[in-house]
């Protein structure tokens, strides 16, 4: 066995059985020796992002969660939601998009050897595990002074926020709208936009969230629960000229209201009647699903509009590795400022299966985020 | 006055007053002499397309239509719909997207002079008029043997149908879906796709419409009113691989059902579970609004999807004049075959203001289309 290879380690698995049970468990998996271009990372910090929760808990009703031996957590998937789970039935899935930790073993390639003992961040799933083998070329070495917790959320949120700004530039828009804007990601986006001089309209769902964003310097913050929401939004769109929105909510009328307000803002500047509405393209990308109900579009905004899904991975594939690397380098350079993440609590692998703790991290409350340290307490 | 210039002619105008009245009238307008690069066309055939009806009748309730002196037709716009008319209040609008007729006067440029006495087709609005001045470079000379009626619908439907196929090619799809597929436009699209070998899934709304399309050789026709619709649609999508749809309906669940069926068809071929659904992009463009109710999207088709408005004019601007010219040349070459149009009745300008005739052409029934001949009976 290669120097430093622990031989095996615990990995969290999520399984949905055809019988309608979700089962979370820890299994001991073998760790093969790394290939010449690979490294073994001892994972010390991996965040629970909304995108992880979908895979981790599936459509299970977590009020039915109970502990069984193993340690193991089981919960029931409502029969009506089983159809959406068809693609993953009876396949134990490892979980955890991203994380950071120490390189404890390395393949023979000099690039891999050079990382031995260093703290690195990685992405690619199966991070809720004591050890994760990765390609040396795919990890991001953390800058001096950064901890594993600092680097744990290096990829998903920072690259998503940068991807939004980059998408705006590539698709010819000059300003942005963001919903659920007081989130960790939303705060990051504000810092990027302030630094880059990109006008940003933040849509939040409470007065307290308005305060969070104005405190970090946001100029345009509108509250969708306010009676003056549509007027406030239109005014902010007139001021910024934003014609591109990223929406984490998905369901209900919000995406359509944004398109309608963009159209109203554009028409305030129009000089002649066009039966098809403004010819300026208005776009909303849905990148999350905080509201899983249907999207309702009144189509009161002419014909120059688009709505669609947006995901980080296809975006990175579209821009290519060289452009992606530039974004990653910016994340590393600004890890403790623009891209700083804050966590509500650090939990171990076994704690991630405790129903009370699951209930806490599954609340998805704005500003709350949990960090798993698979080697907490020595693993 | 230039040779052939009649000096003046009747033009149909649509006016919506701030008081809430729609008023259709015929006004006599002066015809200036043509500029060197212009021609005067005596309009002999101009279709009433769905896109014309929106401008002609606005949001008026045509059951309130009544005749007053002039001749003039008036009707009431329901107060709740006046907001959507705000951009056009108290401005008399000429109507009629496209048409064909004889060139009766021409500017001094050789290109304009060469068209004298010829039958040409044109687009650009204000065709519901006895005479229309156009740039010589913008008209399409009709091929030998074609009448004005043959050439009246040269632009909107043929270029829209060709634009759908061209959009499919440019955006990397290999087959098409079309809704309200038994329409004049839908039949044209079938002829193009049969000729070009493009698989086409036709969605219609009755068994009779299935028959219309199978009679002209369509392979895939599914009836959205059938109990087996979703299964039939998915099967056709598996067979064709279509991932792009053009939807004339707009409202209700249909656009989302198409995206869901595309996803189901793609997943039948998938080998591994992806929590975000298929990574193949699925797109629906809404180009009409036969159902003006909201669009309802259940978002059950992963993240690689888009929905948006599609219009001919921005499409032509995007592909540029050289590519647009190729499409126009194809229309001229296949005017009496692929792009043949059939009309329910030919009416004069004054008849277009007769409430009984308005009720007939405003039914927008599949397969029915009216043609205005502004010079019917000598003008």
PDB file of N, CA and C in Angstrom, chain A residues 14-104:
ATOM      1  N   UNK A  14     -26.588   7.428   0.542  1.00  0.00           N
ATOM      2  CA  UNK A  14     -28.036   7.674   0.523  1.00  0.00           C
ATOM      3  C   UNK A  14     -28.668   6.669  -0.427  1.00  0.00           C
ATOM      4  N   UNK A  15     -29.649   5.922   0.097  1.00  0.00           N
ATOM      5  CA  UNK A  15     -30.279   4.864  -0.697  1.00  0.00           C
ATOM      6  C   UNK A  15     -31.794   5.042  -0.630  1.00  0.00           C
ATOM      7  N   UNK A  16     -32.457   5.033  -1.756  1.00  0.00           N
ATOM      8  CA  UNK A  16     -33.922   4.995  -1.742  1.00  0.00           C
ATOM      9  C   UNK A  16     -34.352   3.656  -2.321  1.00  0.00           C
ATOM     10  N   UNK A  17     -35.038   2.885  -1.467  1.00  0.00           N
ATOM     11  CA  UNK A  17     -35.455   1.547  -1.883  1.00  0.00           C
ATOM     12  C   UNK A  17     -36.761   1.630  -2.664  1.00  0.00           C
ATOM     13  N   UNK A  18     -36.966   0.670  -3.553  1.00  0.00           N
ATOM     14  CA  UNK A  18     -38.208   0.601  -4.316  1.00  0.00           C
ATOM     15  C   UNK A  18     -39.417   0.473  -3.395  1.00  0.00           C
ATOM     16  N   UNK A  19     -39.183   0.020  -2.168  1.00  0.00           N
ATOM     17  CA  UNK A  19     -40.278  -0.108  -1.190  1.00  0.00           C
ATOM     18  C   UNK A  19     -40.713   1.246  -0.640  1.00  0.00           C
ATOM     19  N   UNK A  20     -39.950   2.331  -0.961  1.00  0.00           N
ATOM     20  CA  UNK A  20     -40.366   3.662  -0.530  1.00  0.00           C
ATOM     21  C   UNK A  20     -39.658   4.162   0.714  1.00  0.00           C
ATOM     22  N   UNK A  21     -38.522   3.561   1.050  1.00  0.00           N
ATOM     23  CA  UNK A  21     -37.747   3.979   2.216  1.00  0.00           C
ATOM     24  C   UNK A  21     -36.470   4.687   1.784  1.00  0.00           C
ATOM     25  N   UNK A  22     -36.208   5.837   2.432  1.00  0.00           N
ATOM     26  CA  UNK A  22     -34.874   6.435   2.322  1.00  0.00           C
ATOM     27  C   UNK A  22     -34.013   5.846   3.433  1.00  0.00           C
ATOM     28  N   UNK A  23     -32.783   5.530   3.121  1.00  0.00           N
ATOM     29  CA  UNK A  23     -31.875   4.989   4.132  1.00  0.00           C
ATOM     30  C   UNK A  23     -30.531   5.699   4.005  1.00  0.00           C
ATOM     31  N   UNK A  24     -30.134   6.404   5.087  1.00  0.00           N
ATOM     32  CA  UNK A  24     -28.796   7.009   5.130  1.00  0.00           C
ATOM     33  C   UNK A  24     -27.932   6.137   6.024  1.00  0.00           C
ATOM     34  N   UNK A  25     -26.728   5.833   5.566  1.00  0.00           N
ATOM     35  CA  UNK A  25     -25.858   4.980   6.377  1.00  0.00           C
ATOM     36  C   UNK A  25     -24.402   5.353   6.146  1.00  0.00           C
ATOM     37  N   UNK A  26     -23.545   4.851   7.048  1.00  0.00           N
ATOM     38  CA  UNK A  26     -22.096   5.000   6.860  1.00  0.00           C
ATOM     39  C   UNK A  26     -21.549   3.632   6.499  1.00  0.00           C
ATOM     40  N   UNK A  27     -20.820   3.559   5.414  1.00  0.00           N
ATOM     41  CA  UNK A  27     -20.233   2.279   5.028  1.00  0.00           C
ATOM     42  C   UNK A  27     -18.710   2.433   4.961  1.00  0.00           C
ATOM     43  N   UNK A  28     -18.035   1.380   5.279  1.00  0.00           N
ATOM     44  CA  UNK A  28     -16.570   1.411   5.178  1.00  0.00           C
ATOM     45  C   UNK A  28     -16.188   0.998   3.761  1.00  0.00           C
ATOM     46  N   UNK A  29     -15.476   1.856   3.058  1.00  0.00           N
ATOM     47  CA  UNK A  29     -15.084   1.550   1.676  1.00  0.00           C
ATOM     48  C   UNK A  29     -13.568   1.438   1.599  1.00  0.00           C
ATOM     49  N   UNK A  30     -13.121   0.597   0.703  1.00  0.00           N
ATOM     50  CA  UNK A  30     -11.673   0.471   0.502  1.00  0.00           C
ATOM     51  C   UNK A  30     -11.137   1.666  -0.265  1.00  0.00           C
ATOM     52  N   UNK A  31      -9.913   2.065   0.056  1.00  0.00           N
ATOM     53  CA  UNK A  31      -9.271   3.177  -0.643  1.00  0.00           C
ATOM     54  C   UNK A  31      -8.133   2.588  -1.472  1.00  0.00           C
ATOM     55  N   UNK A  32      -8.301   2.472  -2.786  1.00  0.00           N
ATOM     56  CA  UNK A  32      -7.192   1.933  -3.605  1.00  0.00           C
ATOM     57  C   UNK A  32      -6.012   2.904  -3.605  1.00  0.00           C
ATOM     58  N   UNK A  33      -4.844   2.396  -3.912  1.00  0.00           N
ATOM     59  CA  UNK A  33      -3.705   3.308  -4.048  1.00  0.00           C
ATOM     60  C   UNK A  33      -3.961   4.296  -5.176  1.00  0.00           C
ATOM     61  N   UNK A  34      -3.474   5.519  -5.040  1.00  0.00           N
ATOM     62  CA  UNK A  34      -3.721   6.518  -6.090  1.00  0.00           C
ATOM     63  C   UNK A  34      -2.979   6.184  -7.380  1.00  0.00           C
ATOM     64  N   UNK A  35      -3.596   6.459  -8.520  1.00  0.00           N
ATOM     65  CA  UNK A  35      -2.912   6.376  -9.818  1.00  0.00           C
ATOM     66  C   UNK A  35      -1.827   7.462  -9.858  1.00  0.00           C
ATOM     67  N   UNK A  36      -0.904   7.396 -10.841  1.00  0.00           N
ATOM     68  CA  UNK A  36       0.195   8.379 -10.847  1.00  0.00           C
ATOM     69  C   UNK A  36      -0.286   9.832 -10.779  1.00  0.00           C
ATOM     70  N   UNK A  37      -1.442  10.139 -11.406  1.00  0.00           N
ATOM     71  CA  UNK A  37      -1.902  11.541 -11.442  1.00  0.00           C
ATOM     72  C   UNK A  37      -2.937  11.842 -10.356  1.00  0.00           C
ATOM     73  N   UNK A  38      -3.068  10.939  -9.359  1.00  0.00           N
ATOM     74  CA  UNK A  38      -4.102  11.133  -8.336  1.00  0.00           C
ATOM     75  C   UNK A  38      -3.509  11.421  -6.958  1.00  0.00           C
ATOM     76  N   UNK A  39      -4.381  11.961  -6.102  1.00  0.00           N
ATOM     77  CA  UNK A  39      -4.026  12.178  -4.695  1.00  0.00           C
ATOM     78  C   UNK A  39      -5.164  11.643  -3.824  1.00  0.00           C
ATOM     79  N   UNK A  40      -4.834  11.314  -2.574  1.00  0.00           N
ATOM     80  CA  UNK A  40      -5.877  10.975  -1.592  1.00  0.00           C
ATOM     81  C   UNK A  40      -5.978  12.142  -0.612  1.00  0.00           C
ATOM     82  N   UNK A  41      -7.193  12.683  -0.493  1.00  0.00           N
ATOM     83  CA  UNK A  41      -7.427  13.816   0.406  1.00  0.00           C
ATOM     84  C   UNK A  41      -8.146  13.308   1.655  1.00  0.00           C
ATOM     85  N   UNK A  42      -7.647  13.672   2.821  1.00  0.00           N
ATOM     86  CA  UNK A  42      -8.396  13.438   4.067  1.00  0.00           C
ATOM     87  C   UNK A  42      -9.372  14.603   4.190  1.00  0.00           C
ATOM     88  N   UNK A  43     -10.659  14.323   3.979  1.00  0.00           N
ATOM     89  CA  UNK A  43     -11.657  15.406   3.926  1.00  0.00           C
ATOM     90  C   UNK A  43     -11.883  15.946   5.336  1.00  0.00           C
ATOM     91  N   UNK A  44     -11.717  17.256   5.497  1.00  0.00           N
ATOM     92  CA  UNK A  44     -11.871  17.871   6.821  1.00  0.00           C
ATOM     93  C   UNK A  44     -13.014  18.874   6.876  1.00  0.00           C
ATOM     94  N   UNK A  45     -13.585  19.206   5.718  1.00  0.00           N
ATOM     95  CA  UNK A  45     -14.681  20.187   5.701  1.00  0.00           C
ATOM     96  C   UNK A  45     -15.434  20.055   4.380  1.00  0.00           C
ATOM     97  N   UNK A  46     -16.749  19.820   4.483  1.00  0.00           N
ATOM     98  CA  UNK A  46     -17.582  19.711   3.276  1.00  0.00           C
ATOM     99  C   UNK A  46     -18.960  20.294   3.602  1.00  0.00           C
ATOM    100  N   UNK A  47     -19.386  21.322   2.869  1.00  0.00           N
ATOM    101  CA  UNK A  47     -20.628  22.008   3.243  1.00  0.00           C
ATOM    102  C   UNK A  47     -21.857  21.201   2.820  1.00  0.00           C
ATOM    103  N   UNK A  48     -22.983  21.457   3.485  1.00  0.00           N
ATOM    104  CA  UNK A  48     -24.267  20.911   3.050  1.00  0.00           C
ATOM    105  C   UNK A  48     -24.972  22.022   2.274  1.00  0.00           C
ATOM    106  N   UNK A  49     -24.846  21.961   0.963  1.00  0.00           N
ATOM    107  CA  UNK A  49     -25.496  22.936   0.080  1.00  0.00           C
ATOM    108  C   UNK A  49     -26.913  22.452  -0.248  1.00  0.00           C
ATOM    109  N   UNK A  50     -27.804  23.397  -0.663  1.00  0.00           N
ATOM    110  CA  UNK A  50     -29.129  22.955  -1.117  1.00  0.00           C
ATOM    111  C   UNK A  50     -29.035  21.875  -2.193  1.00  0.00           C
ATOM    112  N   UNK A  51     -28.027  21.988  -3.058  1.00  0.00           N
ATOM    113  CA  UNK A  51     -27.904  20.995  -4.127  1.00  0.00           C
ATOM    114  C   UNK A  51     -27.494  19.625  -3.584  1.00  0.00           C
ATOM    115  N   UNK A  52     -26.857  19.586  -2.404  1.00  0.00           N
ATOM    116  CA  UNK A  52     -26.546  18.296  -1.782  1.00  0.00           C
ATOM    117  C   UNK A  52     -27.791  17.673  -1.159  1.00  0.00           C
ATOM    118  N   UNK A  53     -28.637  18.530  -0.575  1.00  0.00           N
ATOM    119  CA  UNK A  53     -29.817  18.014   0.133  1.00  0.00           C
ATOM    120  C   UNK A  53     -30.726  17.230  -0.797  1.00  0.00           C
ATOM    121  N   UNK A  54     -30.827  17.665  -2.055  1.00  0.00           N
ATOM    122  CA  UNK A  54     -31.682  16.964  -3.012  1.00  0.00           C
ATOM    123  C   UNK A  54     -31.259  15.515  -3.187  1.00  0.00           C
ATOM    124  N   UNK A  55     -29.951  15.301  -3.292  1.00  0.00           N
ATOM    125  CA  UNK A  55     -29.463  13.929  -3.456  1.00  0.00           C
ATOM    126  C   UNK A  55     -29.487  13.177  -2.129  1.00  0.00           C
ATOM    127  N   UNK A  56     -29.142  13.869  -1.047  1.00  0.00           N
ATOM    128  CA  UNK A  56     -29.035  13.237   0.265  1.00  0.00           C
ATOM    129  C   UNK A  56     -30.383  12.723   0.752  1.00  0.00           C
ATOM    130  N   UNK A  57     -31.407  13.554   0.672  1.00  0.00           N
ATOM    131  CA  UNK A  57     -32.703  13.217   1.280  1.00  0.00           C
ATOM    132  C   UNK A  57     -33.761  12.851   0.246  1.00  0.00           C
ATOM    133  N   UNK A  58     -33.501  13.111  -1.027  1.00  0.00           N
ATOM    134  CA  UNK A  58     -34.485  12.788  -2.060  1.00  0.00           C
ATOM    135  C   UNK A  58     -35.815  13.426  -1.727  1.00  0.00           C
ATOM    136  N   UNK A  59     -36.894  12.714  -2.017  1.00  0.00           N
ATOM    137  CA  UNK A  59     -38.230  13.250  -1.770  1.00  0.00           C
ATOM    138  C   UNK A  59     -38.778  12.755  -0.438  1.00  0.00           C
ATOM    139  N   UNK A  60     -37.898  12.269   0.460  1.00  0.00           N
ATOM    140  CA  UNK A  60     -38.382  11.679   1.720  1.00  0.00           C
ATOM    141  C   UNK A  60     -39.038  12.726   2.609  1.00  0.00           C
ATOM    142  N   UNK A  61     -40.036  12.298   3.359  1.00  0.00           N
ATOM    143  CA  UNK A  61     -40.688  13.136   4.369  1.00  0.00           C
ATOM    144  C   UNK A  61     -39.882  13.000   5.649  1.00  0.00           C
ATOM    145  N   UNK A  62     -39.083  14.030   5.979  1.00  0.00           N
ATOM    146  CA  UNK A  62     -38.130  13.883   7.072  1.00  0.00           C
ATOM    147  C   UNK A  62     -38.794  13.928   8.442  1.00  0.00           C
ATOM    148  N   UNK A  63     -40.103  14.235   8.490  1.00  0.00           N
ATOM    149  CA  UNK A  63     -40.796  14.152   9.781  1.00  0.00           C
ATOM    150  C   UNK A  63     -40.968  12.681  10.195  1.00  0.00           C
ATOM    151  N   UNK A  64     -40.742  11.769   9.224  1.00  0.00           N
ATOM    152  CA  UNK A  64     -40.844  10.334   9.532  1.00  0.00           C
ATOM    153  C   UNK A  64     -39.486   9.713   9.867  1.00  0.00           C
ATOM    154  N   UNK A  65     -38.439  10.561   9.972  1.00  0.00           N
ATOM    155  CA  UNK A  65     -37.077  10.033  10.154  1.00  0.00           C
ATOM    156  C   UNK A  65     -36.942   9.299  11.485  1.00  0.00           C
ATOM    157  N   UNK A  66     -36.259   8.141  11.463  1.00  0.00           N
ATOM    158  CA  UNK A  66     -36.026   7.373  12.676  1.00  0.00           C
ATOM    159  C   UNK A  66     -34.664   6.689  12.568  1.00  0.00           C
ATOM    160  N   UNK A  67     -34.097   6.376  13.712  1.00  0.00           N
ATOM    161  CA  UNK A  67     -32.753   5.792  13.746  1.00  0.00           C
ATOM    162  C   UNK A  67     -32.869   4.280  13.827  1.00  0.00           C
ATOM    163  N   UNK A  68     -32.011   3.595  13.096  1.00  0.00           N
ATOM    164  CA  UNK A  68     -31.920   2.154  13.304  1.00  0.00           C
ATOM    165  C   UNK A  68     -30.440   1.800  13.432  1.00  0.00           C
ATOM    166  N   UNK A  69     -30.127   0.554  13.648  1.00  0.00           N
ATOM    167  CA  UNK A  69     -28.732   0.191  13.916  1.00  0.00           C
ATOM    168  C   UNK A  69     -27.817   0.488  12.747  1.00  0.00           C
ATOM    169  N   UNK A  70     -26.591   0.785  13.052  1.00  0.00           N
ATOM    170  CA  UNK A  70     -25.656   0.934  11.949  1.00  0.00           C
ATOM    171  C   UNK A  70     -24.477   1.827  12.188  1.00  0.00           C
ATOM    172  N   UNK A  71     -24.613   3.096  12.531  1.00  0.00           N
ATOM    173  CA  UNK A  71     -25.843   3.877  12.650  1.00  0.00           C
ATOM    174  C   UNK A  71     -26.486   4.118  11.279  1.00  0.00           C
ATOM    175  N   UNK A  72     -27.808   4.175  11.319  1.00  0.00           N
ATOM    176  CA  UNK A  72     -28.547   4.281  10.089  1.00  0.00           C
ATOM    177  C   UNK A  72     -29.774   5.150  10.355  1.00  0.00           C
ATOM    178  N   UNK A  73     -30.145   5.984   9.380  1.00  0.00           N
ATOM    179  CA  UNK A  73     -31.382   6.755   9.497  1.00  0.00           C
ATOM    180  C   UNK A  73     -32.311   6.279   8.402  1.00  0.00           C
ATOM    181  N   UNK A  74     -33.575   6.061   8.729  1.00  0.00           N
ATOM    182  CA  UNK A  74     -34.541   5.730   7.687  1.00  0.00           C
ATOM    183  C   UNK A  74     -35.695   6.722   7.747  1.00  0.00           C
ATOM    184  N   UNK A  75     -36.328   6.942   6.597  1.00  0.00           N
ATOM    185  CA  UNK A  75     -37.480   7.845   6.515  1.00  0.00           C
ATOM    186  C   UNK A  75     -38.310   7.383   5.324  1.00  0.00           C
ATOM    187  N   UNK A  76     -39.562   7.824   5.292  1.00  0.00           N
ATOM    188  CA  UNK A  76     -40.481   7.337   4.267  1.00  0.00           C
ATOM    189  C   UNK A  76     -40.625   8.356   3.136  1.00  0.00           C
ATOM    190  N   UNK A  77     -40.612   7.863   1.899  1.00  0.00           N
ATOM    191  CA  UNK A  77     -40.884   8.720   0.745  1.00  0.00           C
ATOM    192  C   UNK A  77     -42.387   8.620   0.452  1.00  0.00           C
ATOM    193  N   UNK A  78     -43.109   9.757   0.442  1.00  0.00           N
ATOM    194  CA  UNK A  78     -44.539   9.692   0.121  1.00  0.00           C
ATOM    195  C   UNK A  78     -44.746   9.017  -1.237  1.00  0.00           C
ATOM    196  N   UNK A  79     -45.732   8.099  -1.330  1.00  0.00           N
ATOM    197  CA  UNK A  79     -45.910   7.323  -2.571  1.00  0.00           C
ATOM    198  C   UNK A  79     -46.027   8.212  -3.817  1.00  0.00           C
ATOM    199  N   UNK A  80     -46.690   9.357  -3.677  1.00  0.00           N
ATOM    200  CA  UNK A  80     -46.890  10.235  -4.836  1.00  0.00           C
ATOM    201  C   UNK A  80     -45.607  10.822  -5.382  1.00  0.00           C
ATOM    202  N   UNK A  81     -44.543  10.800  -4.579  1.00  0.00           N
ATOM    203  CA  UNK A  81     -43.272  11.386  -5.031  1.00  0.00           C
ATOM    204  C   UNK A  81     -42.283  10.323  -5.498  1.00  0.00           C
ATOM    205  N   UNK A  82     -42.651   9.059  -5.404  1.00  0.00           N
ATOM    206  CA  UNK A  82     -41.723   7.983  -5.769  1.00  0.00           C
ATOM    207  C   UNK A  82     -41.374   8.004  -7.253  1.00  0.00           C
ATOM    208  N   UNK A  83     -42.319   8.469  -8.086  1.00  0.00           N
ATOM    209  CA  UNK A  83     -42.054   8.470  -9.524  1.00  0.00           C
ATOM    210  C   UNK A  83     -40.826   9.303  -9.871  1.00  0.00           C
ATOM    211  N   UNK A  84     -40.675  10.436  -9.160  1.00  0.00           N
ATOM    212  CA  UNK A  84     -39.530  11.314  -9.417  1.00  0.00           C
ATOM    213  C   UNK A  84     -38.215  10.676  -8.967  1.00  0.00           C
ATOM    214  N   UNK A  85     -38.300   9.619  -8.161  1.00  0.00           N
ATOM    215  CA  UNK A  85     -37.098   8.945  -7.653  1.00  0.00           C
ATOM    216  C   UNK A  85     -36.703   7.744  -8.514  1.00  0.00           C
ATOM    217  N   UNK A  86     -37.498   7.457  -9.563  1.00  0.00           N
ATOM    218  CA  UNK A  86     -37.343   6.218 -10.338  1.00  0.00           C
ATOM    219  C   UNK A  86     -35.905   5.986 -10.791  1.00  0.00           C
ATOM    220  N   UNK A  87     -35.189   7.051 -11.160  1.00  0.00           N
ATOM    221  CA  UNK A  87     -33.853   6.902 -11.727  1.00  0.00           C
ATOM    222  C   UNK A  87     -32.804   6.432 -10.740  1.00  0.00           C
ATOM    223  N   UNK A  88     -33.099   6.502  -9.416  1.00  0.00           N
ATOM    224  CA  UNK A  88     -32.050   6.202  -8.427  1.00  0.00           C
ATOM    225  C   UNK A  88     -32.417   5.060  -7.491  1.00  0.00           C
ATOM    226  N   UNK A  89     -33.520   4.381  -7.769  1.00  0.00           N
ATOM    227  CA  UNK A  89     -33.996   3.355  -6.833  1.00  0.00           C
ATOM    228  C   UNK A  89     -32.980   2.236  -6.640  1.00  0.00           C
ATOM    229  N   UNK A  90     -32.805   1.859  -5.367  1.00  0.00           N
ATOM    230  CA  UNK A  90     -31.970   0.716  -4.980  1.00  0.00           C
ATOM    231  C   UNK A  90     -30.499   0.866  -5.361  1.00  0.00           C
ATOM    232  N   UNK A  91     -30.077   2.120  -5.610  1.00  0.00           N
ATOM    233  CA  UNK A  91     -28.654   2.364  -5.856  1.00  0.00           C
ATOM    234  C   UNK A  91     -28.113   3.226  -4.725  1.00  0.00           C
ATOM    235  N   UNK A  92     -27.204   2.718  -3.896  1.00  0.00           N
ATOM    236  CA  UNK A  92     -26.650   3.546  -2.821  1.00  0.00           C
ATOM    237  C   UNK A  92     -25.793   4.659  -3.437  1.00  0.00           C
ATOM    238  N   UNK A  93     -26.125   5.935  -3.112  1.00  0.00           N
ATOM    239  CA  UNK A  93     -25.427   7.048  -3.745  1.00  0.00           C
ATOM    240  C   UNK A  93     -24.518   7.734  -2.724  1.00  0.00           C
ATOM    241  N   UNK A  94     -23.205   7.913  -3.045  1.00  0.00           N
ATOM    242  CA  UNK A  94     -22.383   8.773  -2.202  1.00  0.00           C
ATOM    243  C   UNK A  94     -22.804  10.239  -2.415  1.00  0.00           C
ATOM    244  N   UNK A  95     -22.567  11.089  -1.435  1.00  0.00           N
ATOM    245  CA  UNK A  95     -23.076  12.464  -1.450  1.00  0.00           C
ATOM    246  C   UNK A  95     -21.965  13.436  -1.083  1.00  0.00           C
ATOM    247  N   UNK A  96     -22.156  14.714  -1.403  1.00  0.00           N
ATOM    248  CA  UNK A  96     -21.200  15.758  -1.006  1.00  0.00           C
ATOM    249  C   UNK A  96     -20.470  16.321  -2.201  1.00  0.00           C
ATOM    250  N   UNK A  97     -20.966  17.435  -2.724  1.00  0.00           N
ATOM    251  CA  UNK A  97     -20.406  17.987  -3.951  1.00  0.00           C
ATOM    252  C   UNK A  97     -18.956  18.426  -3.832  1.00  0.00           C
ATOM    253  N   UNK A  98     -18.653  19.104  -2.717  1.00  0.00           N
ATOM    254  CA  UNK A  98     -17.346  19.763  -2.636  1.00  0.00           C
ATOM    255  C   UNK A  98     -16.814  19.683  -1.224  1.00  0.00           C
ATOM    256  N   UNK A  99     -15.531  19.945  -1.098  1.00  0.00           N
ATOM    257  CA  UNK A  99     -14.949  19.927   0.228  1.00  0.00           C
ATOM    258  C   UNK A  99     -13.464  20.248   0.170  1.00  0.00           C
ATOM    259  N   UNK A 100     -12.851  20.250   1.352  1.00  0.00           N
ATOM    260  CA  UNK A 100     -11.421  20.553   1.418  1.00  0.00           C
ATOM    261  C   UNK A 100     -10.778  19.680   2.480  1.00  0.00           C
ATOM    262  N   UNK A 101      -9.485  19.485   2.358  1.00  0.00           N
ATOM    263  CA  UNK A 101      -8.771  18.687   3.346  1.00  0.00           C
ATOM    264  C   UNK A 101      -7.301  18.572   2.980  1.00  0.00           C
ATOM    265  N   UNK A 102      -6.623  17.670   3.699  1.00  0.00           N
ATOM    266  CA  UNK A 102      -5.177  17.542   3.575  1.00  0.00           C
ATOM    267  C   UNK A 102      -4.818  16.376   2.646  1.00  0.00           C
ATOM    268  N   UNK A 103      -3.842  16.599   1.791  1.00  0.00           N
ATOM    269  CA  UNK A 103      -3.375  15.533   0.892  1.00  0.00           C
ATOM    270  C   UNK A 103      -2.485  14.591   1.694  1.00  0.00           C
ATOM    271  N   UNK A 104      -2.933  13.328   1.865  1.00  0.00           N
ATOM    272  CA  UNK A 104      -2.180  12.385   2.708  1.00  0.00           C
ATOM    273  C   UNK A 104      -1.438  11.324   1.893  1.00  0.00           C
TER     274      UNK A 104
END
